[in-house]
GROMACS .gro file of C-alpha atoms in nm:
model
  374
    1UNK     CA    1   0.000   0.000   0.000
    2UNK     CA    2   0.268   0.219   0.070
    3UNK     CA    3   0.425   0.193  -0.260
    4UNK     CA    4   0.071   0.314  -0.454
    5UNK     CA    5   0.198   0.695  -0.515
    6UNK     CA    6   0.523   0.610  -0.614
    7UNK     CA    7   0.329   0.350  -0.903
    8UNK     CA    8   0.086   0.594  -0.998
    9UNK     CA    9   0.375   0.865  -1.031
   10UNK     CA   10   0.547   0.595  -1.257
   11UNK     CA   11   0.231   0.560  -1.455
   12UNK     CA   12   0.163   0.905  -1.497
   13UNK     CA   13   0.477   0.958  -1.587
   14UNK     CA   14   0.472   0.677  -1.925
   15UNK     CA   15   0.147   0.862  -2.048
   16UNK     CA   16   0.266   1.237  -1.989
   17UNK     CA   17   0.690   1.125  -2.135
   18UNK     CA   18   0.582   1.140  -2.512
   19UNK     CA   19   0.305   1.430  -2.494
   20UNK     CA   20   0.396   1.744  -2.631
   21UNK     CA   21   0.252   2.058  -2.372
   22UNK     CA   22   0.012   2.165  -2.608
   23UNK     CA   23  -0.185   1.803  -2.593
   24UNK     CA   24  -0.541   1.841  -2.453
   25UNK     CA   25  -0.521   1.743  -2.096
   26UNK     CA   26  -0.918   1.620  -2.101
   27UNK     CA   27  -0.781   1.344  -2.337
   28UNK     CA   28  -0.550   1.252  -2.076
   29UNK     CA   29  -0.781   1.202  -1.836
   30UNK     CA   30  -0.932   0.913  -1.987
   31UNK     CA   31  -0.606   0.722  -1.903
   32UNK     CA   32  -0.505   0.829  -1.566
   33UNK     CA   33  -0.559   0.612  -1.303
   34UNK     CA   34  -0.524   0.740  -0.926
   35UNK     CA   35  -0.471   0.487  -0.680
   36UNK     CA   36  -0.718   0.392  -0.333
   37UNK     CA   37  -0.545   0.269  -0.004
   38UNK     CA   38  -0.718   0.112   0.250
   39UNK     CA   39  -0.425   0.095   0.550
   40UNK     CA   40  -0.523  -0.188   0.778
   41UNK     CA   41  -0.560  -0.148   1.192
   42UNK     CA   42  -0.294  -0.273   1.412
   43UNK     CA   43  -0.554  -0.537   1.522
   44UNK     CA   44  -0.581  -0.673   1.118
   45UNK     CA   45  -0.366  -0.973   1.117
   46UNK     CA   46  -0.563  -1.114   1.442
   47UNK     CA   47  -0.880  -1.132   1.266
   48UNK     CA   48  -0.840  -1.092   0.852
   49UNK     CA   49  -1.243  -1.151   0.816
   50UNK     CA   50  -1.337  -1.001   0.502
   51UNK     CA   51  -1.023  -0.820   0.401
   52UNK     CA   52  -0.870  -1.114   0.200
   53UNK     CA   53  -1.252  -1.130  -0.085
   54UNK     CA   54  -1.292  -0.701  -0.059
   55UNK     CA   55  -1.032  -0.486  -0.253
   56UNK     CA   56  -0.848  -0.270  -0.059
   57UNK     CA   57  -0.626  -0.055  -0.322
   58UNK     CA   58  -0.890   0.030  -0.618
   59UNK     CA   59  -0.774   0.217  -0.845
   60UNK     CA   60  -0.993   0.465  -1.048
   61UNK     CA   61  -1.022   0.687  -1.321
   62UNK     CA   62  -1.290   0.952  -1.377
   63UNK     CA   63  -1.535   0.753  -1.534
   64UNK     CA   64  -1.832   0.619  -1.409
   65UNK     CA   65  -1.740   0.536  -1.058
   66UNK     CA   66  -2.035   0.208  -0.999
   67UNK     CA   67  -1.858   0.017  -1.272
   68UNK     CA   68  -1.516   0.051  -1.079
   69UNK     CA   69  -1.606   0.052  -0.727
   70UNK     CA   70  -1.627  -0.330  -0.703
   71UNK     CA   71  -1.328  -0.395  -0.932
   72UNK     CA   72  -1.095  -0.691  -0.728
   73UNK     CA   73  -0.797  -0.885  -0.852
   74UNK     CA   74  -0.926  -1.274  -0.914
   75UNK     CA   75  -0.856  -1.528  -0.694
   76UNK     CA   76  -0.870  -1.885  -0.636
   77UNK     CA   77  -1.189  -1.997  -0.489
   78UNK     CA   78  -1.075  -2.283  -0.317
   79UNK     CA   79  -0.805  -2.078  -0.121
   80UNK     CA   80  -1.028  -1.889  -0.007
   81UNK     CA   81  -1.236  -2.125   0.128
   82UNK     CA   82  -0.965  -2.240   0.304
   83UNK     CA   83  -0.938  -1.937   0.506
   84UNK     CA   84  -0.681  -1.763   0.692
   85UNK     CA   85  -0.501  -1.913   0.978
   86UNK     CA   86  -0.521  -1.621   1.210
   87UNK     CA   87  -0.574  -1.579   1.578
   88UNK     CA   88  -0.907  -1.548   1.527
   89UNK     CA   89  -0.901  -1.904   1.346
   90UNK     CA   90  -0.710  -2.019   1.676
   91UNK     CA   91  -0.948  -1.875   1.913
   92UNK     CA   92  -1.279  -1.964   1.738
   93UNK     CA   93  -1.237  -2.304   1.649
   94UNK     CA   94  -0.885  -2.444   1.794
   95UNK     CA   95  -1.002  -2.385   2.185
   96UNK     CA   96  -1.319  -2.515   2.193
   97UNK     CA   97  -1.138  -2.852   2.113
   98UNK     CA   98  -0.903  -2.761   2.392
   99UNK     CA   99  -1.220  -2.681   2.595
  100UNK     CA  100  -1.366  -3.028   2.540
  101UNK     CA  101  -1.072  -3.227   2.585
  102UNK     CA  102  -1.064  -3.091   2.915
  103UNK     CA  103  -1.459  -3.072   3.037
  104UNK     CA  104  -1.567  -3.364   2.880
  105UNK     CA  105  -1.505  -3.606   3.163
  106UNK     CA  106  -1.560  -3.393   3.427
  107UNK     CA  107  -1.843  -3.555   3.598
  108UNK     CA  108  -1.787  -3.916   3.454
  109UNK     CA  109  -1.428  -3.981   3.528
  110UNK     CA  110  -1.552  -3.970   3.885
  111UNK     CA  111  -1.799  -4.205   3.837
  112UNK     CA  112  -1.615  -4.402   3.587
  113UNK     CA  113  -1.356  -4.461   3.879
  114UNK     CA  114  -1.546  -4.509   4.181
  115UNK     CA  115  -1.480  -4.204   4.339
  116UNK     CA  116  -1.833  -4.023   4.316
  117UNK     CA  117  -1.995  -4.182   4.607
  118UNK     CA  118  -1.708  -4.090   4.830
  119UNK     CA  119  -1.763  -3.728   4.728
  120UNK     CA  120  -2.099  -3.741   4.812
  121UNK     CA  121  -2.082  -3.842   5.097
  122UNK     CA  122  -1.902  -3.478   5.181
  123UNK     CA  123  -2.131  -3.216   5.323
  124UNK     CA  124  -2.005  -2.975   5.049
  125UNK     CA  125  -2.258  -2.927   4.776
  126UNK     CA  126  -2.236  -3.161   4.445
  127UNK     CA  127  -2.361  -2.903   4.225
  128UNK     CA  128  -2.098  -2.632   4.372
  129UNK     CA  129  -1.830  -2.837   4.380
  130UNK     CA  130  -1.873  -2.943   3.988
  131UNK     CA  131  -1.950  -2.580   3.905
  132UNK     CA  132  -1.637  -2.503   4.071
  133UNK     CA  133  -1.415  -2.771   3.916
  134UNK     CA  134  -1.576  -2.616   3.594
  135UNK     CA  135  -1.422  -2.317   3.662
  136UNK     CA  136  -1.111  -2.406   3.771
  137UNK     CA  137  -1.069  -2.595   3.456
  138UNK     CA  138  -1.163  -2.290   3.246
  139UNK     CA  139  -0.919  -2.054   3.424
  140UNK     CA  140  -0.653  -2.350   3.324
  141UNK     CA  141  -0.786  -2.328   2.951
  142UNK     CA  142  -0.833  -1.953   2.958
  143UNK     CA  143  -0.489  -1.894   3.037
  144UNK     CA  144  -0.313  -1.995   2.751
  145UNK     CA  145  -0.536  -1.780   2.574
  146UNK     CA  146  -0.431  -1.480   2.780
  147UNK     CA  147  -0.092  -1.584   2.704
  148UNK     CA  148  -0.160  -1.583   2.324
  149UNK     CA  149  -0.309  -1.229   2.315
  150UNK     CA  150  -0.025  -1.092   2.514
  151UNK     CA  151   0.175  -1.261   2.237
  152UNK     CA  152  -0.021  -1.072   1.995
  153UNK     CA  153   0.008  -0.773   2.172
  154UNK     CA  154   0.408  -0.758   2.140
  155UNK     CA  155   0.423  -0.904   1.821
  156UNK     CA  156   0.190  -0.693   1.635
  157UNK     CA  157   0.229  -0.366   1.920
  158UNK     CA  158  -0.130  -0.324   1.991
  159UNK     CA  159  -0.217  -0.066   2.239
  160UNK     CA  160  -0.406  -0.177   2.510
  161UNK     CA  161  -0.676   0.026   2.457
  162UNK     CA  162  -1.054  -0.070   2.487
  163UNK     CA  163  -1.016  -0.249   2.198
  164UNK     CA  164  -0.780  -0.499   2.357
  165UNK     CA  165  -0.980  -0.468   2.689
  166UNK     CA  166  -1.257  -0.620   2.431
  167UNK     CA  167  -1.096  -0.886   2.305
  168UNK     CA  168  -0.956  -1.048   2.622
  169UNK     CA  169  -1.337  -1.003   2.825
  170UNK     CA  170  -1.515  -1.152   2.485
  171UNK     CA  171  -1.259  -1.457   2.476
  172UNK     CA  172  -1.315  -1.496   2.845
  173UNK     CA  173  -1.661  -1.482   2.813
  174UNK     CA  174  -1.624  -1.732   2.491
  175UNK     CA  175  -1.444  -1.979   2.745
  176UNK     CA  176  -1.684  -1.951   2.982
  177UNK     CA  177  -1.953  -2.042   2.715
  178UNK     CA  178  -1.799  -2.368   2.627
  179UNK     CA  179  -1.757  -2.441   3.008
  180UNK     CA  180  -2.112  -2.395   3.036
  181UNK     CA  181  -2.189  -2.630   2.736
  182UNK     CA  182  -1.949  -2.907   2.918
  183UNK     CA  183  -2.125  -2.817   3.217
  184UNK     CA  184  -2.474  -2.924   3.075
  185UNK     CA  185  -2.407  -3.231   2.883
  186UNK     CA  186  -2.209  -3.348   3.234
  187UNK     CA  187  -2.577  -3.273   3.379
  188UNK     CA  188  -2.671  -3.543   3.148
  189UNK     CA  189  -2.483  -3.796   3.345
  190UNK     CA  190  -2.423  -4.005   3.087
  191UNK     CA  191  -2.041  -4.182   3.009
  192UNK     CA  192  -1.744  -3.996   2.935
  193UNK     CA  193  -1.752  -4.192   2.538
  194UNK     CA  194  -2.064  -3.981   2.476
  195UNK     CA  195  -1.989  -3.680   2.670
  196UNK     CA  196  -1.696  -3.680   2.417
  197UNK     CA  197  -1.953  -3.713   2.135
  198UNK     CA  198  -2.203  -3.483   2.215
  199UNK     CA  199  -1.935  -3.192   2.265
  200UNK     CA  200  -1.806  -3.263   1.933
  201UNK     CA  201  -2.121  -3.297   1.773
  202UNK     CA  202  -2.186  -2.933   1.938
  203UNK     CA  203  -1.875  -2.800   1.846
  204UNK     CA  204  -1.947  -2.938   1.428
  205UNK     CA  205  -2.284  -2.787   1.452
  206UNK     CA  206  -2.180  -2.394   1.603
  207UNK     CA  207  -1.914  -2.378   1.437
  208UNK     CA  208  -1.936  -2.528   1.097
  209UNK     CA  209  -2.298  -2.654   1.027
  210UNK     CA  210  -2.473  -2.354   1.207
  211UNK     CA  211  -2.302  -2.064   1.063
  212UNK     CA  212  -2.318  -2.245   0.694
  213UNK     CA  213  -2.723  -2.225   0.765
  214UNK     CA  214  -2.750  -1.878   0.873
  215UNK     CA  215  -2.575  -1.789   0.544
  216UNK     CA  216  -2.776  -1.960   0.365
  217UNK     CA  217  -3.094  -1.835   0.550
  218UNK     CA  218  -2.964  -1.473   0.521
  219UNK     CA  219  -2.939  -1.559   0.131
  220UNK     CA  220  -3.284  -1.683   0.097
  221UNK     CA  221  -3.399  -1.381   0.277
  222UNK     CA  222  -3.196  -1.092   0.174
  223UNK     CA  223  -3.102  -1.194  -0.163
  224UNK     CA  224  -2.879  -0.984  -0.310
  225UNK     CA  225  -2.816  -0.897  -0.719
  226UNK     CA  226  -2.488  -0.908  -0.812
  227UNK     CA  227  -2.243  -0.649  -0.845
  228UNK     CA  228  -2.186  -0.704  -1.187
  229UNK     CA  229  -2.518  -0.588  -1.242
  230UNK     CA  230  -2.428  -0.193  -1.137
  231UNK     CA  231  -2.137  -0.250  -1.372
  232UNK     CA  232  -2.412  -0.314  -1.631
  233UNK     CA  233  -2.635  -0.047  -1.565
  234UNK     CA  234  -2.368   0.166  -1.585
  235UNK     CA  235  -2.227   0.129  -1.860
  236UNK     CA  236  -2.599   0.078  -2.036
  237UNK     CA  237  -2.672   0.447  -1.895
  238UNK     CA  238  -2.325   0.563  -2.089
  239UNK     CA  239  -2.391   0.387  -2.409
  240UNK     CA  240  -2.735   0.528  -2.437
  241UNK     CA  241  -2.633   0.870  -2.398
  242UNK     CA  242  -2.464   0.849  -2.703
  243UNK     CA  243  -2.778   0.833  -2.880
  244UNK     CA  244  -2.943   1.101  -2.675
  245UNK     CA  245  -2.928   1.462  -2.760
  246UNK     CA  246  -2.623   1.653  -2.648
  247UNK     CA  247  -2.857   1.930  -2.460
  248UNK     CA  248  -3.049   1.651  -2.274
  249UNK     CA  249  -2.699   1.500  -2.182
  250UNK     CA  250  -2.587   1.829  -2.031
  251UNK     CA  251  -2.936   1.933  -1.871
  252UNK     CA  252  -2.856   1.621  -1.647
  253UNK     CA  253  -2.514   1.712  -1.591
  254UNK     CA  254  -2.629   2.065  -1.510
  255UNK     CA  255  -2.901   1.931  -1.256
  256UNK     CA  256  -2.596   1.723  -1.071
  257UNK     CA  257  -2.364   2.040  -1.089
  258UNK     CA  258  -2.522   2.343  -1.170
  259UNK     CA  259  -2.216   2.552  -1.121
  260UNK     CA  260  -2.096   2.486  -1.440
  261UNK     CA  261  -2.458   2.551  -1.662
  262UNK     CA  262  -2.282   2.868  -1.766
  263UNK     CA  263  -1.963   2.696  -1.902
  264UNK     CA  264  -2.001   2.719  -2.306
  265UNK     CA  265  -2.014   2.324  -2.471
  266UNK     CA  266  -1.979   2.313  -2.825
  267UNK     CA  267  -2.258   2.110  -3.021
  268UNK     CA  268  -2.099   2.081  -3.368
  269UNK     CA  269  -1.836   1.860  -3.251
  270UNK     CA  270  -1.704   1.640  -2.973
  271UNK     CA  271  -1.553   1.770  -2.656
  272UNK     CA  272  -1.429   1.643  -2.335
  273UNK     CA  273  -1.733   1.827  -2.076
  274UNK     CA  274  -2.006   1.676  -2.309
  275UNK     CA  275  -1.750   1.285  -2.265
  276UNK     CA  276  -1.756   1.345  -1.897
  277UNK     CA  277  -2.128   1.427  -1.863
  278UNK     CA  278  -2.220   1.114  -2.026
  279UNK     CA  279  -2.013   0.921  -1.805
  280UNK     CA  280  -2.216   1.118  -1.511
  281UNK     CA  281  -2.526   0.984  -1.746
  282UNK     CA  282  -2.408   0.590  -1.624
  283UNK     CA  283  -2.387   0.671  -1.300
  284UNK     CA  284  -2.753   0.840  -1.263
  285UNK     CA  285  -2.868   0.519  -1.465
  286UNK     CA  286  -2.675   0.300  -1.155
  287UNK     CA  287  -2.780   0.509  -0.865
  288UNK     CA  288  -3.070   0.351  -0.760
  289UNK     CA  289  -2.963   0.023  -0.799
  290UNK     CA  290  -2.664   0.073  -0.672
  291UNK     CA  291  -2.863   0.208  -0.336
  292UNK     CA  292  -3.060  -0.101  -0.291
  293UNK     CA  293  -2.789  -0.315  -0.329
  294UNK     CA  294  -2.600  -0.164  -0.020
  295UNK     CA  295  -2.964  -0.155   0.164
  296UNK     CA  296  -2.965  -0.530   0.062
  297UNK     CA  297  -2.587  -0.588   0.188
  298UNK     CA  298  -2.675  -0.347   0.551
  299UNK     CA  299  -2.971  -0.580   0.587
  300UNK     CA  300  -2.800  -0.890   0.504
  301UNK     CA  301  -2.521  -0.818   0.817
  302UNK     CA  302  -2.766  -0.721   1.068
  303UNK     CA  303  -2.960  -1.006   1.013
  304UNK     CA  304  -2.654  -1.204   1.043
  305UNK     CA  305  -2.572  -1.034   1.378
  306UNK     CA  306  -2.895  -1.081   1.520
  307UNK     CA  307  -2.894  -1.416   1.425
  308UNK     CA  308  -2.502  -1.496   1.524
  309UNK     CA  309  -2.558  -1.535   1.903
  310UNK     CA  310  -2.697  -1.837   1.781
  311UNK     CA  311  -2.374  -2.018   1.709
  312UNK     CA  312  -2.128  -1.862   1.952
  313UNK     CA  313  -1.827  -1.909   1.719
  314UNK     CA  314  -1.943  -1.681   1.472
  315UNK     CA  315  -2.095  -1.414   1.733
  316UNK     CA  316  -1.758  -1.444   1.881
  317UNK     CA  317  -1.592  -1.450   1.470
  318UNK     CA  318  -1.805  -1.149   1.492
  319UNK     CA  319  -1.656  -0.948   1.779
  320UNK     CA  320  -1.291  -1.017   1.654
  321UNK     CA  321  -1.327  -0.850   1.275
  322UNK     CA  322  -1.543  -0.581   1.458
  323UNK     CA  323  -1.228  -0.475   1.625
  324UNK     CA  324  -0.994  -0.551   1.361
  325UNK     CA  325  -1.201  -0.318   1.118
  326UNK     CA  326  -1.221  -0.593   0.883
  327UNK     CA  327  -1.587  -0.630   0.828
  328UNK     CA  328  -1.844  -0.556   0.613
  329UNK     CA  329  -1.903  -0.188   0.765
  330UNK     CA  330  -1.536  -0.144   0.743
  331UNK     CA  331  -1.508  -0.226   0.388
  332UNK     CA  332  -1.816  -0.018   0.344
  333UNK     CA  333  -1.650   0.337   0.484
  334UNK     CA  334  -1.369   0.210   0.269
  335UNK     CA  335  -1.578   0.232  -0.030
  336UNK     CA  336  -1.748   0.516   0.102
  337UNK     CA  337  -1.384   0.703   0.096
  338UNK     CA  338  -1.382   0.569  -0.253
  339UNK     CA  339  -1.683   0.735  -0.371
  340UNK     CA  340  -1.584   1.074  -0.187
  341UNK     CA  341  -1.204   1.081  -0.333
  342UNK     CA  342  -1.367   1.023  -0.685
  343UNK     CA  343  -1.611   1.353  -0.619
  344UNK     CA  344  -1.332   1.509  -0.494
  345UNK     CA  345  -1.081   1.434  -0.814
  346UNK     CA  346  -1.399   1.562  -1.075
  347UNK     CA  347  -1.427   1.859  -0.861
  348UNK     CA  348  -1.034   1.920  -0.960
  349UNK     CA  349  -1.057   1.824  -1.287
  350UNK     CA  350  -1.391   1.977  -1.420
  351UNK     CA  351  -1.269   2.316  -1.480
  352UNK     CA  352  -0.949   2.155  -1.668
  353UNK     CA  353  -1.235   1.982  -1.902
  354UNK     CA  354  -1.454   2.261  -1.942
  355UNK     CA  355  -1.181   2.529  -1.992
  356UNK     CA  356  -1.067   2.257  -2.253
  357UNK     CA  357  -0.660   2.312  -2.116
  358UNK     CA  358  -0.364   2.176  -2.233
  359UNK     CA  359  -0.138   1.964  -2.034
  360UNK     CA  360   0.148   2.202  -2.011
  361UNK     CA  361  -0.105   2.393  -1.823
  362UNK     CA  362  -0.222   2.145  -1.562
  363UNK     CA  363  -0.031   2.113  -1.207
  364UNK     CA  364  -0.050   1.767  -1.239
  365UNK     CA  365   0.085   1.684  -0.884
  366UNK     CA  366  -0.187   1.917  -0.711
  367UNK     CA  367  -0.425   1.626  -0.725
  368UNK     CA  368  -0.623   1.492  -0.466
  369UNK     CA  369  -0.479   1.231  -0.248
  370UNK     CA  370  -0.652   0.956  -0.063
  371UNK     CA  371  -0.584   0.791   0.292
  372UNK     CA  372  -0.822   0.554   0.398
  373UNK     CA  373  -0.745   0.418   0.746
  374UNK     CA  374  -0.960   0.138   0.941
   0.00000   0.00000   0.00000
C-alpha cells in the first residue's frame, strides 16, 4: 500500500513522457488512473475476516465510478475457502477442542472410577463443587489464551486500549460459554464416550454446520443482485447517452452540478465536458440500484448479527473483525472514501475539461490524495 503513489507517479509519468505541452489534458484524463489505499488497523492480522474477498487498493479513473467501485484482482476460490489461519481461526475453532478435551469427563471420570460416592458423601454441595471444578478448569484453559493475546500484543504492538480490553473479556466470556456447554451435557450424566460425542457434535454444529445455515438463510432472505449488475447499468446508462441529444446530456449534468450551466459546450463537434457528462449519465442510470444493493448488503449483516448469538463461534468471529475493522461496515467506509475521493478528483478536474486546457497547463501533482485508514 505504501508503494501506490510512487506507481501511480510511474504511470503518470509513461502517459505524460511522449506528450507534447500543447496536448489536450481532457484526453488525458481518460487514461489516468489514481490509486485507493485502504491501510489496515494494528488489530488486522488477528482477525483478517473479510479483508482477503474485498479490494483494498482500487484504483480509479474519472469515469463512471459504480462500474469501478467493485473492481478486485481474481482469486482462487478454493483458497479462499480455506481461510486464513489467524488468531481469530485459533481462538474460534482451535479452543473449543481444547475446551472439550478438558470438560468432557468432568463428571464421569468420577464415576467411571469409583470415586463419586465418596464425594458425596461430603457435606459440600455436588452441584458447587462441579460448578467449581468447571471453573477451575476454564481458568486452566483460559490462560493460555491470555498468554496468546499478550503474544499478539508484542508481536503486532497493539495498544491496550478498549479495543484490547474487548478482546480479552469476549474470549473470556467465549471460554466460559464452552464451560457452560461441558457443564450441561455433564448434567446429562451419561459416560465420558458420549460426553466426548455430544461436545463434538456441538462443536461441528456452532461452528461449521450452524453458521453455513445462517448464510444460507440470510441468502434466501436478503437476496442480493450481483455487483456485476451496477457495472451493467452503468455502462448501459453511458452507451445510451450516445444516442441522446447533447442538450439533454448536459441538462442532467447541469441538474448534478449546476455551477458549471454557464460553461459554453460546443454542439458541432465532440468535446471532453459533453464525454464526462455522459459518463455522469451511467452513474444516474446505476444510482438507484446501486442504493438497494448496499440496503440489501446493511440488511443482510444485521440479520446475520442478530442471528449470530446463535452459534457462539461466529458471534464471537463477529466481535474479533469488529475490532480488527475488517468487516463488512469497514469495507463499506472504505468504499465510502472511494466514492468521496472520486467527487473530490472531478471537482479538480472539471474546470481543466470545461476550460478545454492543455497539459502544459495542468499542475498535475496538485491532485487529490486519498488515505483511507480502518
Amino acid at each position: 500500500l505504501s508503494d501506490g503513489p510512487r506507481l501511480q507517479a510511474a504511470e503518470h509519468g509513461r502517459i505524460f513522457g511522449p506528450l507534447p505541452p500543447e496536448a489536450n489534458a481532457g484526453d488525458q484524463l481518460y487514461y489516468l488512473a489514481y490509486h485507493t489505499a485502504r491501510h489496515p488497523s494494528p488489530w488486522a492480522p488477528v482477525a483478517v475476516g473479510q479483508r482477503d474477498v474485498h479490494a483494498f487498493n482500487l484504483k480509479i479513473r474519472l469515469l463512471a465510478l459504480q462500474g469501478q467501485l467493485y473492481d478486485a484482482d481474481l482469486g482462487n476460490p478454493l483458497l479462499a475457502m480455506l481461510g486464513h489461519f489467524d488468531l481469530a481461526f485459533v481462538l474460534t475453532v482451535l479452543v473449543p477442542l481444547l475446551v472439550v478435551a478438558v470438560m468432557f469427563n468432568v463428571h464421569s471420570a468420577e464415576v467411571e472410577d469409583g470415586t463419586w460416592p465418596l464425594l458425596r458423601s461430603q457435606p459440600a454441595s455436588m452441584a458447587r463443587l462441579l460448578a467449581l471444578r468447571c471453573l477451575l478448569r476454564a481458568a486452566v484453559i483460559w490462560l493460555p489464551v491470555l498468554a496468546l493475546l499478550l503474544l499478539a500484543t508484542v508481536w503486532l504492538d497493539l495498544p491496550l486500549d478498549g479495543r484490547w480490553w474487548a478482546v480479552a473479556g469476549a474470549s473470556l466470556a467465549y471460554v466460559l460459554t464452552w464451560t457452560g456447554a461441558a457443564l450441561a451435557v455433564a448434567g446429562l450424566r451419561r459416560s465420558s464416550d458420549v460426553n466426548l460425542l455430544v461436545l463434538l457434535g456441538i462443536w461441528v454444529v456452532w461452528t461449521a454446520l450452524g453458521p453455513a445455515l445462517l448464510n444460507v438463510a440470510a441468502a434466501a432472505r436478503h437476496p442480493l443482485p450481483e455487483a456485476l449488475e451496477l457495472t451493467v447499468l452503468q455502462r448501459q446508462g453511458y452507451h445510451g447517452a450516445w444516442d441522446e441529444p447533447l442538450g439533454e446530456v448536459m441538462d442532467a449534468f447541469y441538474r448534478r452540478y449546476p455551477e458549471w450551466r454557464s460553461y459554453p459546450v460546443p454542439r458541432d463537434r465532440y468535446s471532453n465536458a459533453w464525454y464526462y457528462a455522459m459518463q455522469q449519465r451511467g452513474d444516474d442510470a446505476a444510482e438507484e440500484a446501486a442504493g438497494r444493493y448496499r440496503r440489501g448488503l446493511v440488511a443482510k449483516d444485521a440479520w446475520l448479527a442478530r442471528l449470530s448469538w446463535l452459534c457462539p463461534p461466529a458471534a464471537f468471529h463477529r466481535v474479533l473483525t469488529r475490532v480488527a475493522r475488517t468487516d463488512l461496515p469497514a469495507y463499506l467506509a472504505y468504499l465510502d472514501s472511494v466514492a468521496a475521493y472520486h467527487e473530490r478528483l472531478k471537482q479538480h478536474f472539471l474546470p481543466v475539461i470545461f476550460s478545454d486546457r492543455s497539459v502544459g497547463e495542468v499542475e498535475w501533482s496538485e491532485a487529490p490524495r486519498h488515505e483511507h485508514w480502518d
